[in-house]
Short mmCIF file of C-alpha atoms and ligand atoms in Angstrom, two decimals:
data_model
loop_
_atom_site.label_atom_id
_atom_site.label_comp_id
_atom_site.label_asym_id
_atom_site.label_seq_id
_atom_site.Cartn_x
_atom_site.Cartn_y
_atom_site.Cartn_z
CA UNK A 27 -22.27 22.15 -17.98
CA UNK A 28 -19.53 19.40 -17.19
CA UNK A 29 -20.92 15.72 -17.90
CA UNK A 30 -17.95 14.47 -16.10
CA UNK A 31 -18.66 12.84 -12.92
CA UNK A 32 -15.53 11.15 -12.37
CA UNK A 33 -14.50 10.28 -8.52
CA UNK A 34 -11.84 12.74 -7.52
CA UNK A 35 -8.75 10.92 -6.47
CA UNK A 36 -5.95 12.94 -4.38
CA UNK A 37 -2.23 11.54 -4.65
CA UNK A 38 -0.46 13.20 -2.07
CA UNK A 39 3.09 13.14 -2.76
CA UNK A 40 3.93 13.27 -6.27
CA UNK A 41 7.39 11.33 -5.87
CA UNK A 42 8.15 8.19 -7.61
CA UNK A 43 5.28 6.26 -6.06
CA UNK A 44 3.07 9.53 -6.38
CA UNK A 45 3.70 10.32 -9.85
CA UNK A 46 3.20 6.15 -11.11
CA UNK A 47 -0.16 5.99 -9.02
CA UNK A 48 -1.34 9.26 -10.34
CA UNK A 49 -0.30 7.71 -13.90
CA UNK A 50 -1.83 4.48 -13.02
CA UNK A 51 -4.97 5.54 -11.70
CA UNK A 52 -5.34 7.62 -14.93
CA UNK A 53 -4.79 5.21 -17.14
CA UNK A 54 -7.18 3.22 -15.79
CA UNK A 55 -9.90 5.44 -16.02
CA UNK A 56 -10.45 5.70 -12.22
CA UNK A 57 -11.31 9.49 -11.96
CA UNK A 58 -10.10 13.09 -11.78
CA UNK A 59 -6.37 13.27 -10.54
CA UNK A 60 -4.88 16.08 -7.98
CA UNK A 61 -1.36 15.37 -7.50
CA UNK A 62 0.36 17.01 -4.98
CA UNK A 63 3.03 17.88 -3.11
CA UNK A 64 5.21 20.32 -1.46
CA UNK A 65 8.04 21.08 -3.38
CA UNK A 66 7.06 24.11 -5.67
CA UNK A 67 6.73 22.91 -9.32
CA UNK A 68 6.53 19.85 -9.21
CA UNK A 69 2.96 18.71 -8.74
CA UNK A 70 2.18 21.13 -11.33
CA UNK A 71 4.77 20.01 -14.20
CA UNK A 72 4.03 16.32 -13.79
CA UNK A 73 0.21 16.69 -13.51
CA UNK A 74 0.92 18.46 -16.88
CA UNK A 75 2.85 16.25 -18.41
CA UNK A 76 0.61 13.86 -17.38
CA UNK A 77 -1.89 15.35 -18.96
CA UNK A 78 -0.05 15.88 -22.23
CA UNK A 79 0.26 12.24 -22.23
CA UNK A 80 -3.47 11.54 -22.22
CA UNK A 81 -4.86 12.27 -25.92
CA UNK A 82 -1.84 9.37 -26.93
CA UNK A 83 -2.76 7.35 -23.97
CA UNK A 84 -6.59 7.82 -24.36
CA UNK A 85 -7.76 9.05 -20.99
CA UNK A 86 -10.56 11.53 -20.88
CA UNK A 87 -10.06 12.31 -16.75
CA UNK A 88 -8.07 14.90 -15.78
CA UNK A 89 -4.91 15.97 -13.21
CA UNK A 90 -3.79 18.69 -12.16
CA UNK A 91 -0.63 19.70 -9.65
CA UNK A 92 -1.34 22.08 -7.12
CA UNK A 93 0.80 22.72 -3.62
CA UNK A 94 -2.66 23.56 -1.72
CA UNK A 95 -4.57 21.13 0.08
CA UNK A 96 -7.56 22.93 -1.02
CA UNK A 97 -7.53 21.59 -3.96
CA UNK A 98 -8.13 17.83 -2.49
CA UNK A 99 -11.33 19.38 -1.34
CA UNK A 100 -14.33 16.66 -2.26
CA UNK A 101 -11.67 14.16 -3.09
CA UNK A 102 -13.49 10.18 -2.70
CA UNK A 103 -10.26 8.78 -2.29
CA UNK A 104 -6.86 9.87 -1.26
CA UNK A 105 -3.62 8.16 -1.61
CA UNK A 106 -0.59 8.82 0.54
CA UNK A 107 2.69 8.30 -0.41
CA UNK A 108 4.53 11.29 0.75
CA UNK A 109 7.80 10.86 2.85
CA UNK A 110 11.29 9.79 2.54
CA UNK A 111 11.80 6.42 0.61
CA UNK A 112 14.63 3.81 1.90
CA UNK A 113 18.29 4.69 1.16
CA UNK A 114 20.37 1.26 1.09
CA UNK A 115 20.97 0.27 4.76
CA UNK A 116 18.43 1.71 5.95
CA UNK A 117 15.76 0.06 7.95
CA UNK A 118 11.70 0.98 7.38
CA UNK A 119 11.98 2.06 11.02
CA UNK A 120 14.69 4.28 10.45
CA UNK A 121 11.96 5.91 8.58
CA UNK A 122 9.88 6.21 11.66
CA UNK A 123 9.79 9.83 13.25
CA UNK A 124 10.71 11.68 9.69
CA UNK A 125 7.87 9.90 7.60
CA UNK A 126 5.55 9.79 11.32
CA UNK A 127 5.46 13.95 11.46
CA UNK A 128 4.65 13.90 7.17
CA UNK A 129 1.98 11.71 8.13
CA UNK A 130 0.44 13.66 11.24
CA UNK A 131 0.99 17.08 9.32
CA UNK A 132 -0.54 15.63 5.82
CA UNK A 133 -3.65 13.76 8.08
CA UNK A 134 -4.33 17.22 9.62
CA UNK A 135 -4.81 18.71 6.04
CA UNK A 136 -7.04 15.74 5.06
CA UNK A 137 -9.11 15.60 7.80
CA UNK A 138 -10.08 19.08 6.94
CA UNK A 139 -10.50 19.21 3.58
CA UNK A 140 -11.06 15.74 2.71
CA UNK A 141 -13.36 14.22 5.73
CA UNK A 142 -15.28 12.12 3.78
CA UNK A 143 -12.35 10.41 1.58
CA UNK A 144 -10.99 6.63 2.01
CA UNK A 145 -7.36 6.91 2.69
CA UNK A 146 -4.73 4.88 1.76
CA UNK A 147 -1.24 4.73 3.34
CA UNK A 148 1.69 4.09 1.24
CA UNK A 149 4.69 5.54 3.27
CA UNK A 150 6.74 3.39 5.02
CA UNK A 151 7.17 2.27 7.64
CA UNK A 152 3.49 1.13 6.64
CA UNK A 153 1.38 -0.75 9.65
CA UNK A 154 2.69 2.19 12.06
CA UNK A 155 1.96 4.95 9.78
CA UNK A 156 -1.36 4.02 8.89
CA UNK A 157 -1.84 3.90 12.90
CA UNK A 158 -0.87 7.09 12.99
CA UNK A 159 -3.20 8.47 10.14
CA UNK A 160 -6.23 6.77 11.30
CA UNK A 161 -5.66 8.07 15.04
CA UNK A 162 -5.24 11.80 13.50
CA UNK A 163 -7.79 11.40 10.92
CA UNK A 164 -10.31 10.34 13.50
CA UNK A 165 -12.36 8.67 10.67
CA UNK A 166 -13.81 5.11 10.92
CA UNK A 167 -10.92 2.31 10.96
CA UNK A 168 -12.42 0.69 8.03
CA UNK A 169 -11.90 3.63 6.00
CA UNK A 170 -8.02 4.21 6.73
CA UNK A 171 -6.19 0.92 5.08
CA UNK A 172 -2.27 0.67 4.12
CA UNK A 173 -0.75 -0.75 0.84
CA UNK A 174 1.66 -3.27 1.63
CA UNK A 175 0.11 -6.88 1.24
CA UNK A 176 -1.08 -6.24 -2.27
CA UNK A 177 2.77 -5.87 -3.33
CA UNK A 178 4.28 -8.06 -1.26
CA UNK A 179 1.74 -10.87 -2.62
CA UNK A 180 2.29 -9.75 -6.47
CA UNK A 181 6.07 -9.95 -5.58
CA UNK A 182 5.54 -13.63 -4.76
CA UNK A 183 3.06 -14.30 -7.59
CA UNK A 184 6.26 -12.68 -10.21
CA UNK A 185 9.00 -14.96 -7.98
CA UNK A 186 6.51 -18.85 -8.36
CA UNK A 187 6.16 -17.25 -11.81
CA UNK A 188 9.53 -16.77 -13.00
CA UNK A 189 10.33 -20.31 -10.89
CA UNK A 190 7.75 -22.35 -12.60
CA UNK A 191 7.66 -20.59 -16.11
CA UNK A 192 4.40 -20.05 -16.51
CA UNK A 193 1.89 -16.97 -16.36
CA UNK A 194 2.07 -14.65 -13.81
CA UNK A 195 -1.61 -14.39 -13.93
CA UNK A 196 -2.22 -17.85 -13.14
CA UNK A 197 -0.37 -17.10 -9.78
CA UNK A 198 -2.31 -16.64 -6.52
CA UNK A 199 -0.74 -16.05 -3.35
CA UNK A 200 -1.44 -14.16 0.31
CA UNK A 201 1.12 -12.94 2.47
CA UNK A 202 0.53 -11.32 6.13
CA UNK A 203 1.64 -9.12 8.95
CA UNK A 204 3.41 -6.64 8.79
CA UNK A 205 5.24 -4.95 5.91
CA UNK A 206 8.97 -5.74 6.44
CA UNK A 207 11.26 -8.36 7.07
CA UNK A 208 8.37 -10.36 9.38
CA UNK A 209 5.94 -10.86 6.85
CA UNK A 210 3.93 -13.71 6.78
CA UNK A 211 4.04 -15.09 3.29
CA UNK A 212 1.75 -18.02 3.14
CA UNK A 213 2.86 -21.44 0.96
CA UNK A 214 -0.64 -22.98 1.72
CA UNK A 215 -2.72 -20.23 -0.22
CA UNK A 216 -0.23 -20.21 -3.37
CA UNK A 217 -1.62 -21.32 -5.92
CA UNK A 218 -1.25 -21.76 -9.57
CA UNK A 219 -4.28 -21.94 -11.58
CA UNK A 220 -5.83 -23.41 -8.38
CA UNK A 221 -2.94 -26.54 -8.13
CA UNK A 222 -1.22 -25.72 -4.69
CA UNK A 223 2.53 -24.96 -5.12
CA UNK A 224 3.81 -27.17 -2.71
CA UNK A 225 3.04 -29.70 -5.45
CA UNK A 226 4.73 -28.14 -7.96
CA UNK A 227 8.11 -26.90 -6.04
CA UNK A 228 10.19 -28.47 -3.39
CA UNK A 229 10.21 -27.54 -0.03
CA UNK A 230 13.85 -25.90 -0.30
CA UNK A 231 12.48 -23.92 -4.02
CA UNK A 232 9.13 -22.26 -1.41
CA UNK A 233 11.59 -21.27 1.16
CA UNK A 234 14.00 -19.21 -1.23
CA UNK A 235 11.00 -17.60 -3.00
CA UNK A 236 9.53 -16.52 0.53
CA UNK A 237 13.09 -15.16 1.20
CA UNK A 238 13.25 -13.36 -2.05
CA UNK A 239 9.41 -11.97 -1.10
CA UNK A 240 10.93 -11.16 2.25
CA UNK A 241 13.50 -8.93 0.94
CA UNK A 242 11.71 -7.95 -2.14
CA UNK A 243 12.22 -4.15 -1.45
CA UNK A 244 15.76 -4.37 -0.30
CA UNK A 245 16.60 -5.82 -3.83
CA UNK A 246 15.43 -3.24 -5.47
CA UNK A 247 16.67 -0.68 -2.46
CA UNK A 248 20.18 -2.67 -3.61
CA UNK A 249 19.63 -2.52 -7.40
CA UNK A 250 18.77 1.11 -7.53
CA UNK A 251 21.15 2.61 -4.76
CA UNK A 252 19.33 5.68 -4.32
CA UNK A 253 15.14 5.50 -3.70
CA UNK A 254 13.11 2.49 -3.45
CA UNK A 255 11.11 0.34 -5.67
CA UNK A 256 8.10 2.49 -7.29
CA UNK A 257 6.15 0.28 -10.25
CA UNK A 258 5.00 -2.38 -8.20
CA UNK A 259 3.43 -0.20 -4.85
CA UNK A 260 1.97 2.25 -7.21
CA UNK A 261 0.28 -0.84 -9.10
CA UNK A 262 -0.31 -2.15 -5.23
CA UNK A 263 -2.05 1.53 -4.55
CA UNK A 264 -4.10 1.57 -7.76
CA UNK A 265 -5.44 -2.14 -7.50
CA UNK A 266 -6.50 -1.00 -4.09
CA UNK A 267 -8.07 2.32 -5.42
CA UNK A 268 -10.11 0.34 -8.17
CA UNK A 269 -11.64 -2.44 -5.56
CA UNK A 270 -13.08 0.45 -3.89
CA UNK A 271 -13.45 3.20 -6.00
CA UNK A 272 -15.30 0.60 -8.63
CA UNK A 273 -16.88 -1.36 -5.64
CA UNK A 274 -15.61 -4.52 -6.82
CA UNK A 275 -15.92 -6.58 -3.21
CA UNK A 276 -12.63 -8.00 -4.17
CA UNK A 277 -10.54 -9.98 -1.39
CA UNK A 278 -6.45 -7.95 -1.05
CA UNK A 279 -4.35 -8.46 1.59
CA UNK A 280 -4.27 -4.68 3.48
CA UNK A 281 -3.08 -3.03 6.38
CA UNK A 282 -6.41 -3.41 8.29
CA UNK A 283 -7.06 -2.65 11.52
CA UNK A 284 -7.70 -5.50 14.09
CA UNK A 285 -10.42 -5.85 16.58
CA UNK A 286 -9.92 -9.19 17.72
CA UNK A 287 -9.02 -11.29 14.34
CA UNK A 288 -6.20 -13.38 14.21
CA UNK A 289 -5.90 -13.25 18.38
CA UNK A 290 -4.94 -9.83 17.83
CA UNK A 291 -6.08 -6.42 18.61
CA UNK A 292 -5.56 -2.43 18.56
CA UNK A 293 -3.27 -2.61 15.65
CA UNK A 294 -3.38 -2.25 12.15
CA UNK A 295 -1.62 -5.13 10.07
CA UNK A 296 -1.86 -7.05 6.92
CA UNK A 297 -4.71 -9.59 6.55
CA UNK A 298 -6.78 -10.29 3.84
CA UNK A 299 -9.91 -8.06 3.39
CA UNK A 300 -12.94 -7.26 1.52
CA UNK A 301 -12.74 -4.26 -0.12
CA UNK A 302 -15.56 -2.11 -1.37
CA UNK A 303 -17.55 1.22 -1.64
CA UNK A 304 -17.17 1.71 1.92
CA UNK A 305 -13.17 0.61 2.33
CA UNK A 306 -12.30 -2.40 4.04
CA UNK A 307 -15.94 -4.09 4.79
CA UNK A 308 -14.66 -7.27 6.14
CA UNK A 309 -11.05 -8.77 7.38
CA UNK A 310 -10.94 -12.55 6.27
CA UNK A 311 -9.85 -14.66 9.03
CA UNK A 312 -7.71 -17.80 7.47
CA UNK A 313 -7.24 -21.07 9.11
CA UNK A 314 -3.32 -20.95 10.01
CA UNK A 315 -1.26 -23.36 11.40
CA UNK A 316 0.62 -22.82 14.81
CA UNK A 317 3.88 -21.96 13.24
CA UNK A 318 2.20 -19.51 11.19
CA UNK A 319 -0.09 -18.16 13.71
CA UNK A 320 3.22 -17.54 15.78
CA UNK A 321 4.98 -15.85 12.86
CA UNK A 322 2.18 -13.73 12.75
CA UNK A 323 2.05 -12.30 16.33
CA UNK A 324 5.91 -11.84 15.77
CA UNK A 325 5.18 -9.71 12.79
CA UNK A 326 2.84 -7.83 15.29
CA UNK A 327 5.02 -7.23 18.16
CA UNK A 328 7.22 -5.75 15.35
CA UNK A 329 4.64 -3.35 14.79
CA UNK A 330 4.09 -2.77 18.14
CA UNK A 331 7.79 -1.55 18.78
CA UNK A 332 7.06 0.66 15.98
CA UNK A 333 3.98 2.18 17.74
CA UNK A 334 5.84 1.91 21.26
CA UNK A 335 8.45 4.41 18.87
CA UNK A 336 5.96 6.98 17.45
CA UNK A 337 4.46 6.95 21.30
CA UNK A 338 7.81 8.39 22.99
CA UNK A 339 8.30 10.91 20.04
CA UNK A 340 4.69 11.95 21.22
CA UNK A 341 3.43 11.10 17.88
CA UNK A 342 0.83 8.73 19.00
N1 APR B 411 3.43 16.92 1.85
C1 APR B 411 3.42 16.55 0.55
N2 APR B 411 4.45 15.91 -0.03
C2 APR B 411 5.54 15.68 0.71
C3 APR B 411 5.61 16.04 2.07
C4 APR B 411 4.49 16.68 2.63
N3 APR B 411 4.48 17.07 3.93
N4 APR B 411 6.83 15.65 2.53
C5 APR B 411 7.48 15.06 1.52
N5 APR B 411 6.71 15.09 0.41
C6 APR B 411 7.01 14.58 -0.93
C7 APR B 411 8.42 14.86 -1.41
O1 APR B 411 8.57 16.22 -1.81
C8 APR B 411 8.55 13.88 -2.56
O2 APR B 411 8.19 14.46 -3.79
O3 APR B 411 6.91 13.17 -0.98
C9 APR B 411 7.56 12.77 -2.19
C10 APR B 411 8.21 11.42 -1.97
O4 APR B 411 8.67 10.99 -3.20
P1 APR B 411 10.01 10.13 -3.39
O5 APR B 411 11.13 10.78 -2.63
O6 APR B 411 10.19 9.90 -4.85
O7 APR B 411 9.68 8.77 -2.63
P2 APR B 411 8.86 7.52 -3.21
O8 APR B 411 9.78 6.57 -3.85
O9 APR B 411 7.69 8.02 -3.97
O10 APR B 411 8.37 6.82 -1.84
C11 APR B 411 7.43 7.47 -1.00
O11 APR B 411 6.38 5.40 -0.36
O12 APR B 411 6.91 3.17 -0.75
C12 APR B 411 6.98 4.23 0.15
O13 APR B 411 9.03 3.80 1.39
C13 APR B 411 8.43 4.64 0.45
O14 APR B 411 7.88 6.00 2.34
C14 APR B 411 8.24 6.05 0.97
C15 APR B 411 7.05 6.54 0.15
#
């Protein structure tokens, strides 16, 4: 008789991101692992090796590779990071129709196997893809979110950081919209150990850390020269996974869907949310100022091209 009632947690795509969420996830004790993927092999020797790593890294749940979605079968929560990363000059919506058909075809699989799980999106390009999965899911909106603020925030809490010297944990910060170069990173809710930053930096030191946050994947796009940036969404994806899967009611900025908030509506976008047992249970609406209200509805007319996109490839 197995004692082990560990959530089952499905990582589909066991690339970079994959492979460092599954790893993550692990680590952290959040449940049973299936990795997996479509290339032959390689599900299966990294859930292994995974595994292998456990009795040094002290992990009593388990993964396992498999290149069935049978095998998600029963799975609470199910990450999705399978698609093409960014090759350097390449846009997130050059993305758009290869990662939008990955998305349809891996929702389809999902939706039969896994119709009770809380997904989360990680491909790119993010707000329109996890419009895509919810509409072929067919599940709830509250229980289809994308990964995108949760990084984009921690890259900003690593940039005031690195500026001001001091812990990185001390660091709060939000950014919105969507997940690309018209995010809406917020000076107003930075914070460092509750002292607002534009206290502590000049005006001119705020607007080249929200530049750096802006491009934030590019540089690493840049730095790497062939995939994109893996550590930091995986941690995104996993800090995500653990509000819910733990049912923490902790407030991340998500991909949410909108009904309304922010002046907005039929689209999903980042906003900060309360996440829980049940996925997103509430999106936080913030006070903003007029220039950052209108950066905002830029950000979402951005996404809205996107969706316009995935409409005339008959996608949505
Ligand atoms: N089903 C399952 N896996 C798939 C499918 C599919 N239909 N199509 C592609 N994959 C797998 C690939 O075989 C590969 O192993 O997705 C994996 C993607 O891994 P990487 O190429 O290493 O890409 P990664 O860096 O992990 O990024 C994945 O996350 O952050 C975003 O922009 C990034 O959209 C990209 C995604």
């Amino acid at each position: 008789m197995s004692l082990n009632v560990a959530p089952k947690i499905a990582c589909i795509g066991a690339g970079n991101v994959g492979a460092t969420a599954a790893q993550y996830c692990l680590e952290m004790g959040l449940g049973n692992v299936v990795l997996t993927d479509i290339v032959e092999g390689l599900p299966q020797g990294k859930a292994l090796d995974l595994t292998e790593a456990g009795p040094i890294r002290n992990y009593s749940v388990t993964c396992m590779g498999t290149n069935d979605y049978a095998d998600i079968a029963g799975a609470g929560l199910v990450i999705v990071t399978a698609g093409l990363p960014r090759k350097p000059g390449m846009t997130r919506l050059d993305l758009l129709e290869k990662n939008g058909r990955i998305i349809a075809g891996i929702c389809e699989q999902i939706k039969q196997y896994a119709p009770e799980a809380i997904v989360i999106i990680v491909t790119n390009p993010l707000d329109v893809m996890v419009h895509l999965a919810c509409k072929t899911l067919g599940f709830p909106s509250g229980k289809v979110l994308g990964m995108a603020g949760c990084l984009d925030s921690a890259r900003m809490r690593a940039f005031v950081a690195m500026e001001l010297g001091v812990s990185m944990k001390n660091v709060d910060t939000m950014v919105l919209g969507s997940h690309g170069d018209a995010m809406v990173p917020l000076p107003q809710y930075t914070t460092v150990s509750g002292i607002p930053v534009t206290q502590l930096l000049s005006a001119e030191r705020i607007a080249a850390i929200i530049a750096r946050t802006r491009d934030g994947g590019g540089e690493i796009v840049r730095l790497l020269k062939s995939g994109s940036a893996f550590y930091a969404p995986a941690a995104g994806a996993t800090r995500m996974a653990q509000a819910i899967l733990r049912d923490e009611r902790q407030v991340l900025p998500c991909a949410a869907y909108l009904n309304g908030e922010y002046g907005l509506s039929g689209l999903y976008m980042g906003v900060p949310c309360l996440l829980g047992r049940s996925g997103v249970e509430k999106v936080i609406e913030l006070k903003l100022t007029p220039e950052e209200t209108a950066a905002l509805h830029h950000s979402a007319r951005e996404v809205q091209e996107g969706m316009k996109g995935l409409e005339e490839l008959g996608l949505l």
